[in-house]
């Protein structure tokens, strides 16, 4: 079945450091890929998405590129801020509306 | 309100009790989803409604779990005879899209969840 694997956290960085959170997926077809973020005390919200190979999703300084050859969708940001501290979930959608999530990666940014 | 609203936010139940969790989606959203999130894990799909029709309930873990959305708006997830393994956060999400193919943008709007603890 479809699955998503994320790097384990927590990831702890200093402000302005470079961020990478790895995500790889297994799917039978050609899924759409997503990053959702959950800030403390809030619900999950869509951060960015890509619907086909080589697409790059971007939002709020975060980027991720859909790599079909490596079945990956790694999340990157050039300079993190304290306000980026949250839990980040990689997800895929192949059929209908069913999102399949990874386990989540906690990001802590210290000033 | 502007977002997806869930109640109660916290529920403690004794093993064997029945519980009901409510979800109030964003007004006008056609699709509604329930997910279960165990501690330290990502959300796992339970069931999906398009308006009042339950189109997919493949993720419900047992026949003790039941969901309904009788008027195509508010939804209730009911768990009968709760067990300790039912302890989790139950997330509701809604989407304006009908879903499937080109109509599905994949953007789900999530509530803050209902945390269920079964003692």
PDB file of C-alpha atoms in Angstrom:
ATOM      1  CA  UNK A   1       0.000   0.000   0.000  1.00  0.00           C
ATOM      2  CA  UNK A   2       0.887   3.654  -0.128  1.00  0.00           C
ATOM      3  CA  UNK A   3       3.137   4.992   2.605  1.00  0.00           C
ATOM      4  CA  UNK A   4       5.213   8.012   3.585  1.00  0.00           C
ATOM      5  CA  UNK A   5       8.449   7.963   5.558  1.00  0.00           C
ATOM      6  CA  UNK A   6       9.841  11.084   7.216  1.00  0.00           C
ATOM      7  CA  UNK A   7      13.052  11.713   9.066  1.00  0.00           C
ATOM      8  CA  UNK A   8      12.686  11.336  12.783  1.00  0.00           C
ATOM      9  CA  UNK A   9      12.831  14.340  15.036  1.00  0.00           C
ATOM     10  CA  UNK A  10      13.043  16.399  16.908  1.00  0.00           C
ATOM     11  CA  UNK A  11      15.158  18.612  14.705  1.00  0.00           C
ATOM     12  CA  UNK A  12      16.695  21.462  16.706  1.00  0.00           C
ATOM     13  CA  UNK A  13      18.212  24.420  14.854  1.00  0.00           C
ATOM     14  CA  UNK A  14      19.408  27.902  15.636  1.00  0.00           C
ATOM     15  CA  UNK A  15      17.640  30.839  14.051  1.00  0.00           C
ATOM     16  CA  UNK A  16      18.734  31.512  10.446  1.00  0.00           C
ATOM     17  CA  UNK A  17      20.034  27.962   9.979  1.00  0.00           C
ATOM     18  CA  UNK A  18      19.234  25.922   6.866  1.00  0.00           C
ATOM     19  CA  UNK A  19      16.483  23.355   7.214  1.00  0.00           C
ATOM     20  CA  UNK A  20      15.971  20.047   5.447  1.00  0.00           C
ATOM     21  CA  UNK A  21      13.329  17.528   6.455  1.00  0.00           C
ATOM     22  CA  UNK A  22      13.525  14.372   4.384  1.00  0.00           C
ATOM     23  CA  UNK A  23      10.421  12.658   3.030  1.00  0.00           C
ATOM     24  CA  UNK A  24      10.181   9.611   0.795  1.00  0.00           C
ATOM     25  CA  UNK A  25       7.083   7.834  -0.385  1.00  0.00           C
ATOM     26  CA  UNK A  26       5.827   4.540  -1.781  1.00  0.00           C
ATOM     27  CA  UNK A  27       2.913   4.586  -4.182  1.00  0.00           C
ATOM     28  CA  UNK A  28       1.585   2.438  -6.993  1.00  0.00           C
ATOM     29  CA  UNK A  29       0.761   5.340  -9.294  1.00  0.00           C
ATOM     30  CA  UNK A  30       1.450   9.048  -9.513  1.00  0.00           C
ATOM     31  CA  UNK A  31       0.340  10.699  -6.306  1.00  0.00           C
ATOM     32  CA  UNK A  32       0.084  14.345  -5.375  1.00  0.00           C
ATOM     33  CA  UNK A  33       2.445  15.289  -2.551  1.00  0.00           C
ATOM     34  CA  UNK A  34       1.921  17.681   0.327  1.00  0.00           C
ATOM     35  CA  UNK A  35       3.524  19.200   3.381  1.00  0.00           C
ATOM     36  CA  UNK A  36       1.191  20.066   6.223  1.00  0.00           C
ATOM     37  CA  UNK A  37       2.265  21.976   9.330  1.00  0.00           C
ATOM     38  CA  UNK A  38       0.832  21.997  12.830  1.00  0.00           C
ATOM     39  CA  UNK A  39       1.761  24.988  14.977  1.00  0.00           C
ATOM     40  CA  UNK A  40       1.363  24.661  18.750  1.00  0.00           C
ATOM     41  CA  UNK A  41      -2.290  24.775  19.753  1.00  0.00           C
ATOM     42  CA  UNK A  42      -3.556  24.865  16.170  1.00  0.00           C
ATOM     43  CA  UNK A  43      -4.958  22.425  13.621  1.00  0.00           C
ATOM     44  CA  UNK A  44      -3.018  21.006  10.693  1.00  0.00           C
ATOM     45  CA  UNK A  45      -2.743  23.387   7.767  1.00  0.00           C
ATOM     46  CA  UNK A  46      -1.483  22.986   4.235  1.00  0.00           C
ATOM     47  CA  UNK A  47       2.006  24.418   3.749  1.00  0.00           C
ATOM     48  CA  UNK A  48       2.703  23.493   0.129  1.00  0.00           C
ATOM     49  CA  UNK A  49       1.971  20.884  -2.508  1.00  0.00           C
ATOM     50  CA  UNK A  50       3.112  19.461  -5.843  1.00  0.00           C
ATOM     51  CA  UNK A  51       0.922  17.467  -8.176  1.00  0.00           C
ATOM     52  CA  UNK A  52       3.371  16.026 -10.708  1.00  0.00           C
ATOM     53  CA  UNK A  53       7.000  15.086 -11.149  1.00  0.00           C
ATOM     54  CA  UNK A  54       9.508  17.959 -11.105  1.00  0.00           C
ATOM     55  CA  UNK A  55       6.919  20.396  -9.737  1.00  0.00           C
ATOM     56  CA  UNK A  56       8.183  22.630  -6.957  1.00  0.00           C
ATOM     57  CA  UNK A  57       5.819  23.696  -4.211  1.00  0.00           C
ATOM     58  CA  UNK A  58       6.686  26.802  -2.220  1.00  0.00           C
ATOM     59  CA  UNK A  59       5.177  28.920   0.535  1.00  0.00           C
ATOM     60  CA  UNK A  60       6.462  31.130   3.382  1.00  0.00           C
ATOM     61  CA  UNK A  61      10.066  30.537   2.297  1.00  0.00           C
ATOM     62  CA  UNK A  62       9.671  26.746   2.343  1.00  0.00           C
ATOM     63  CA  UNK A  63      10.204  24.688  -0.803  1.00  0.00           C
ATOM     64  CA  UNK A  64       9.888  21.061  -1.845  1.00  0.00           C
ATOM     65  CA  UNK A  65      10.447  19.440  -5.239  1.00  0.00           C
ATOM     66  CA  UNK A  66       8.604  16.327  -6.407  1.00  0.00           C
ATOM     67  CA  UNK A  67      11.338  13.871  -7.400  1.00  0.00           C
ATOM     68  CA  UNK A  68       9.855  10.816  -9.081  1.00  0.00           C
ATOM     69  CA  UNK A  69      13.207   9.130  -9.679  1.00  0.00           C
ATOM     70  CA  UNK A  70      14.024   9.121  -5.974  1.00  0.00           C
ATOM     71  CA  UNK A  71      10.379   9.074  -4.766  1.00  0.00           C
ATOM     72  CA  UNK A  72      11.164  12.008  -2.519  1.00  0.00           C
ATOM     73  CA  UNK A  73       9.667  15.352  -1.503  1.00  0.00           C
ATOM     74  CA  UNK A  74      12.167  16.893   0.898  1.00  0.00           C
ATOM     75  CA  UNK A  75      11.205  20.129   2.653  1.00  0.00           C
ATOM     76  CA  UNK A  76      13.778  22.936   2.723  1.00  0.00           C
ATOM     77  CA  UNK A  77      14.066  26.464   4.024  1.00  0.00           C
ATOM     78  CA  UNK A  78      17.117  28.660   3.713  1.00  0.00           C
ATOM     79  CA  UNK A  79      16.803  30.527   7.017  1.00  0.00           C
ATOM     80  CA  UNK A  80      14.481  29.323   9.755  1.00  0.00           C
ATOM     81  CA  UNK A  81      12.852  31.527  12.358  1.00  0.00           C
ATOM     82  CA  UNK A  82      11.651  30.785  15.871  1.00  0.00           C
ATOM     83  CA  UNK A  83       8.107  31.083  14.549  1.00  0.00           C
ATOM     84  CA  UNK A  84       8.726  28.060  12.284  1.00  0.00           C
ATOM     85  CA  UNK A  85       8.782  25.788  15.339  1.00  0.00           C
ATOM     86  CA  UNK A  86       6.029  23.260  14.667  1.00  0.00           C
ATOM     87  CA  UNK A  87       5.357  19.668  13.615  1.00  0.00           C
ATOM     88  CA  UNK A  88       5.709  19.054   9.876  1.00  0.00           C
ATOM     89  CA  UNK A  89       3.867  16.225   8.116  1.00  0.00           C
ATOM     90  CA  UNK A  90       4.596  14.920   4.645  1.00  0.00           C
ATOM     91  CA  UNK A  91       1.596  13.364   2.907  1.00  0.00           C
ATOM     92  CA  UNK A  92       0.458  11.891  -0.375  1.00  0.00           C
ATOM     93  CA  UNK A  93      -2.900  11.593  -2.100  1.00  0.00           C
ATOM     94  CA  UNK A  94      -3.372   9.046  -4.838  1.00  0.00           C
ATOM     95  CA  UNK A  95      -7.026   8.124  -5.089  1.00  0.00           C
ATOM     96  CA  UNK A  96      -9.971  10.269  -4.156  1.00  0.00           C
ATOM     97  CA  UNK A  97      -9.445  12.309  -1.052  1.00  0.00           C
ATOM     98  CA  UNK A  98      -7.522   9.896   1.091  1.00  0.00           C
ATOM     99  CA  UNK A  99      -4.405  11.593   2.442  1.00  0.00           C
ATOM    100  CA  UNK A 100      -1.677   9.257   3.701  1.00  0.00           C
ATOM    101  CA  UNK A 101       0.562  10.977   6.254  1.00  0.00           C
ATOM    102  CA  UNK A 102       4.046  10.383   7.542  1.00  0.00           C
ATOM    103  CA  UNK A 103       4.660  10.248  11.281  1.00  0.00           C
ATOM    104  CA  UNK A 104       5.595  13.921  11.510  1.00  0.00           C
ATOM    105  CA  UNK A 105       8.833  15.720  12.347  1.00  0.00           C
ATOM    106  CA  UNK A 106       9.096  18.126  15.261  1.00  0.00           C
ATOM    107  CA  UNK A 107      11.114  21.239  14.457  1.00  0.00           C
ATOM    108  CA  UNK A 108      12.454  23.408  17.262  1.00  0.00           C
ATOM    109  CA  UNK A 109      14.161  26.680  16.410  1.00  0.00           C
ATOM    110  CA  UNK A 110      16.019  28.473  19.165  1.00  0.00           C
ATOM    111  CA  UNK A 111      16.972  32.129  19.181  1.00  0.00           C
TER     112      UNK A 111
ATOM    113  CA  UNK B   1     -16.824  30.520  13.010  1.00  0.00           C
ATOM    114  CA  UNK B   2     -14.398  30.653  10.145  1.00  0.00           C
ATOM    115  CA  UNK B   3     -12.697  27.321  10.734  1.00  0.00           C
ATOM    116  CA  UNK B   4     -13.517  23.692  11.460  1.00  0.00           C
ATOM    117  CA  UNK B   5     -14.793  23.349  14.996  1.00  0.00           C
ATOM    118  CA  UNK B   6     -14.605  20.152  17.042  1.00  0.00           C
ATOM    119  CA  UNK B   7     -16.051  19.296  20.424  1.00  0.00           C
ATOM    120  CA  UNK B   8     -15.300  18.253  23.023  1.00  0.00           C
ATOM    121  CA  UNK B   9     -11.624  19.180  22.873  1.00  0.00           C
ATOM    122  CA  UNK B  10     -10.859  16.667  25.601  1.00  0.00           C
ATOM    123  CA  UNK B  11     -12.799  13.589  26.640  1.00  0.00           C
ATOM    124  CA  UNK B  12     -11.947  11.043  29.309  1.00  0.00           C
ATOM    125  CA  UNK B  13     -13.994   7.841  29.183  1.00  0.00           C
ATOM    126  CA  UNK B  14     -13.987   4.687  31.212  1.00  0.00           C
ATOM    127  CA  UNK B  15     -13.446   1.506  29.272  1.00  0.00           C
ATOM    128  CA  UNK B  16     -16.761   0.294  27.926  1.00  0.00           C
ATOM    129  CA  UNK B  17     -18.409   3.708  27.736  1.00  0.00           C
ATOM    130  CA  UNK B  18     -19.812   5.129  24.520  1.00  0.00           C
ATOM    131  CA  UNK B  19     -18.509   8.494  23.282  1.00  0.00           C
ATOM    132  CA  UNK B  20     -19.646  10.946  20.622  1.00  0.00           C
ATOM    133  CA  UNK B  21     -17.358  13.481  18.982  1.00  0.00           C
ATOM    134  CA  UNK B  22     -18.763  16.366  17.009  1.00  0.00           C
ATOM    135  CA  UNK B  23     -17.397  18.187  13.973  1.00  0.00           C
ATOM    136  CA  UNK B  24     -18.726  21.438  12.564  1.00  0.00           C
ATOM    137  CA  UNK B  25     -17.074  21.939   9.144  1.00  0.00           C
ATOM    138  CA  UNK B  26     -16.546  25.168   7.294  1.00  0.00           C
ATOM    139  CA  UNK B  27     -19.858  26.354   5.913  1.00  0.00           C
ATOM    140  CA  UNK B  28     -20.400  25.188   2.339  1.00  0.00           C
ATOM    141  CA  UNK B  29     -17.678  22.558   2.369  1.00  0.00           C
ATOM    142  CA  UNK B  30     -18.862  19.470   0.550  1.00  0.00           C
ATOM    143  CA  UNK B  31     -16.318  16.950   1.758  1.00  0.00           C
ATOM    144  CA  UNK B  32     -15.737  15.927   5.371  1.00  0.00           C
ATOM    145  CA  UNK B  33     -13.119  13.556   6.733  1.00  0.00           C
ATOM    146  CA  UNK B  34     -12.305  11.919  10.031  1.00  0.00           C
ATOM    147  CA  UNK B  35      -8.753  10.954  10.928  1.00  0.00           C
ATOM    148  CA  UNK B  36      -7.301   9.243  13.979  1.00  0.00           C
ATOM    149  CA  UNK B  37      -3.923  10.360  15.301  1.00  0.00           C
ATOM    150  CA  UNK B  38      -2.156   8.222  17.873  1.00  0.00           C
ATOM    151  CA  UNK B  39       0.562   9.763  20.018  1.00  0.00           C
ATOM    152  CA  UNK B  40       3.705  10.413  17.989  1.00  0.00           C
ATOM    153  CA  UNK B  41       2.119   9.275  14.739  1.00  0.00           C
ATOM    154  CA  UNK B  42       0.652  10.935  11.708  1.00  0.00           C
ATOM    155  CA  UNK B  43      -3.104  11.080  11.162  1.00  0.00           C
ATOM    156  CA  UNK B  44      -4.706   7.946   9.746  1.00  0.00           C
ATOM    157  CA  UNK B  45      -7.814   8.043   7.582  1.00  0.00           C
ATOM    158  CA  UNK B  46     -11.046   6.779   9.101  1.00  0.00           C
ATOM    159  CA  UNK B  47     -13.924   7.837   6.861  1.00  0.00           C
ATOM    160  CA  UNK B  48     -15.081  10.319   4.230  1.00  0.00           C
ATOM    161  CA  UNK B  49     -18.400  12.027   3.467  1.00  0.00           C
ATOM    162  CA  UNK B  50     -19.494  13.898   0.392  1.00  0.00           C
ATOM    163  CA  UNK B  51     -22.464  15.922   1.610  1.00  0.00           C
ATOM    164  CA  UNK B  52     -24.538  13.407   3.599  1.00  0.00           C
ATOM    165  CA  UNK B  53     -23.265  10.333   1.786  1.00  0.00           C
ATOM    166  CA  UNK B  54     -20.566   8.276   3.462  1.00  0.00           C
ATOM    167  CA  UNK B  55     -18.488   7.286   0.439  1.00  0.00           C
ATOM    168  CA  UNK B  56     -15.579   5.608   2.158  1.00  0.00           C
ATOM    169  CA  UNK B  57     -15.427   4.035   5.592  1.00  0.00           C
ATOM    170  CA  UNK B  58     -12.546   1.715   4.909  1.00  0.00           C
ATOM    171  CA  UNK B  59     -10.408   3.172   7.702  1.00  0.00           C
ATOM    172  CA  UNK B  60     -12.829   2.561  10.564  1.00  0.00           C
ATOM    173  CA  UNK B  61     -10.972   0.098  12.787  1.00  0.00           C
ATOM    174  CA  UNK B  62     -13.969  -1.897  13.966  1.00  0.00           C
ATOM    175  CA  UNK B  63     -17.744  -2.001  13.963  1.00  0.00           C
ATOM    176  CA  UNK B  64     -17.634  -0.102  17.259  1.00  0.00           C
ATOM    177  CA  UNK B  65     -16.880   3.023  15.212  1.00  0.00           C
ATOM    178  CA  UNK B  66     -19.729   4.767  13.473  1.00  0.00           C
ATOM    179  CA  UNK B  67     -19.922   8.152  11.734  1.00  0.00           C
ATOM    180  CA  UNK B  68     -22.810  10.118  10.354  1.00  0.00           C
ATOM    181  CA  UNK B  69     -23.513  13.416   8.648  1.00  0.00           C
ATOM    182  CA  UNK B  70     -27.291  13.372   8.259  1.00  0.00           C
ATOM    183  CA  UNK B  71     -27.833  16.839   6.797  1.00  0.00           C
ATOM    184  CA  UNK B  72     -24.557  17.204   4.979  1.00  0.00           C
ATOM    185  CA  UNK B  73     -23.117  19.632   7.492  1.00  0.00           C
ATOM    186  CA  UNK B  74     -22.315  18.672  11.100  1.00  0.00           C
ATOM    187  CA  UNK B  75     -20.833  15.222  11.580  1.00  0.00           C
ATOM    188  CA  UNK B  76     -20.630  12.948  14.597  1.00  0.00           C
ATOM    189  CA  UNK B  77     -18.131  10.169  15.182  1.00  0.00           C
ATOM    190  CA  UNK B  78     -19.423   7.653  17.694  1.00  0.00           C
ATOM    191  CA  UNK B  79     -17.334   5.031  19.412  1.00  0.00           C
ATOM    192  CA  UNK B  80     -19.186   2.317  21.282  1.00  0.00           C
ATOM    193  CA  UNK B  81     -17.782   0.296  24.163  1.00  0.00           C
ATOM    194  CA  UNK B  82     -14.515   2.223  24.151  1.00  0.00           C
ATOM    195  CA  UNK B  83     -11.238   0.353  24.615  1.00  0.00           C
ATOM    196  CA  UNK B  84      -7.862   1.663  25.732  1.00  0.00           C
ATOM    197  CA  UNK B  85      -6.500   1.355  22.201  1.00  0.00           C
ATOM    198  CA  UNK B  86      -9.080   3.920  21.097  1.00  0.00           C
ATOM    199  CA  UNK B  87      -7.144   6.618  22.981  1.00  0.00           C
ATOM    200  CA  UNK B  88      -6.025   9.114  20.351  1.00  0.00           C
ATOM    201  CA  UNK B  89      -6.723  12.525  18.900  1.00  0.00           C
ATOM    202  CA  UNK B  90      -9.618  12.442  16.456  1.00  0.00           C
ATOM    203  CA  UNK B  91      -9.276  15.024  13.713  1.00  0.00           C
ATOM    204  CA  UNK B  92     -11.999  16.318  11.478  1.00  0.00           C
ATOM    205  CA  UNK B  93     -11.243  18.048   8.194  1.00  0.00           C
ATOM    206  CA  UNK B  94     -13.363  19.584   5.475  1.00  0.00           C
ATOM    207  CA  UNK B  95     -12.775  20.515   1.890  1.00  0.00           C
ATOM    208  CA  UNK B  96     -14.659  22.577  -0.636  1.00  0.00           C
ATOM    209  CA  UNK B  97     -13.822  20.034  -3.331  1.00  0.00           C
ATOM    210  CA  UNK B  98     -15.937  17.029  -4.183  1.00  0.00           C
ATOM    211  CA  UNK B  99     -12.749  15.139  -4.482  1.00  0.00           C
ATOM    212  CA  UNK B 100     -11.314  12.792  -7.000  1.00  0.00           C
ATOM    213  CA  UNK B 101      -9.338  13.623 -10.082  1.00  0.00           C
ATOM    214  CA  UNK B 102      -8.973  17.202 -11.184  1.00  0.00           C
ATOM    215  CA  UNK B 103     -11.487  18.502  -8.697  1.00  0.00           C
ATOM    216  CA  UNK B 104      -9.375  17.636  -5.728  1.00  0.00           C
ATOM    217  CA  UNK B 105      -6.855  20.239  -4.696  1.00  0.00           C
ATOM    218  CA  UNK B 106      -5.803  18.226  -1.682  1.00  0.00           C
ATOM    219  CA  UNK B 107      -6.281  21.164   0.644  1.00  0.00           C
ATOM    220  CA  UNK B 108      -8.072  19.948   3.704  1.00  0.00           C
ATOM    221  CA  UNK B 109      -8.925  22.328   6.547  1.00  0.00           C
ATOM    222  CA  UNK B 110      -8.443  20.625   9.875  1.00  0.00           C
ATOM    223  CA  UNK B 111      -9.976  21.256  13.250  1.00  0.00           C
ATOM    224  CA  UNK B 112      -7.872  21.204  16.405  1.00  0.00           C
ATOM    225  CA  UNK B 113      -9.047  17.714  17.230  1.00  0.00           C
ATOM    226  CA  UNK B 114     -10.748  15.903  20.076  1.00  0.00           C
ATOM    227  CA  UNK B 115      -8.341  14.143  22.423  1.00  0.00           C
ATOM    228  CA  UNK B 116      -9.904  10.936  23.755  1.00  0.00           C
ATOM    229  CA  UNK B 117      -8.387   9.149  26.725  1.00  0.00           C
ATOM    230  CA  UNK B 118      -9.859   5.791  27.671  1.00  0.00           C
ATOM    231  CA  UNK B 119      -9.019   4.606  31.181  1.00  0.00           C
TER     232      UNK B 119
END
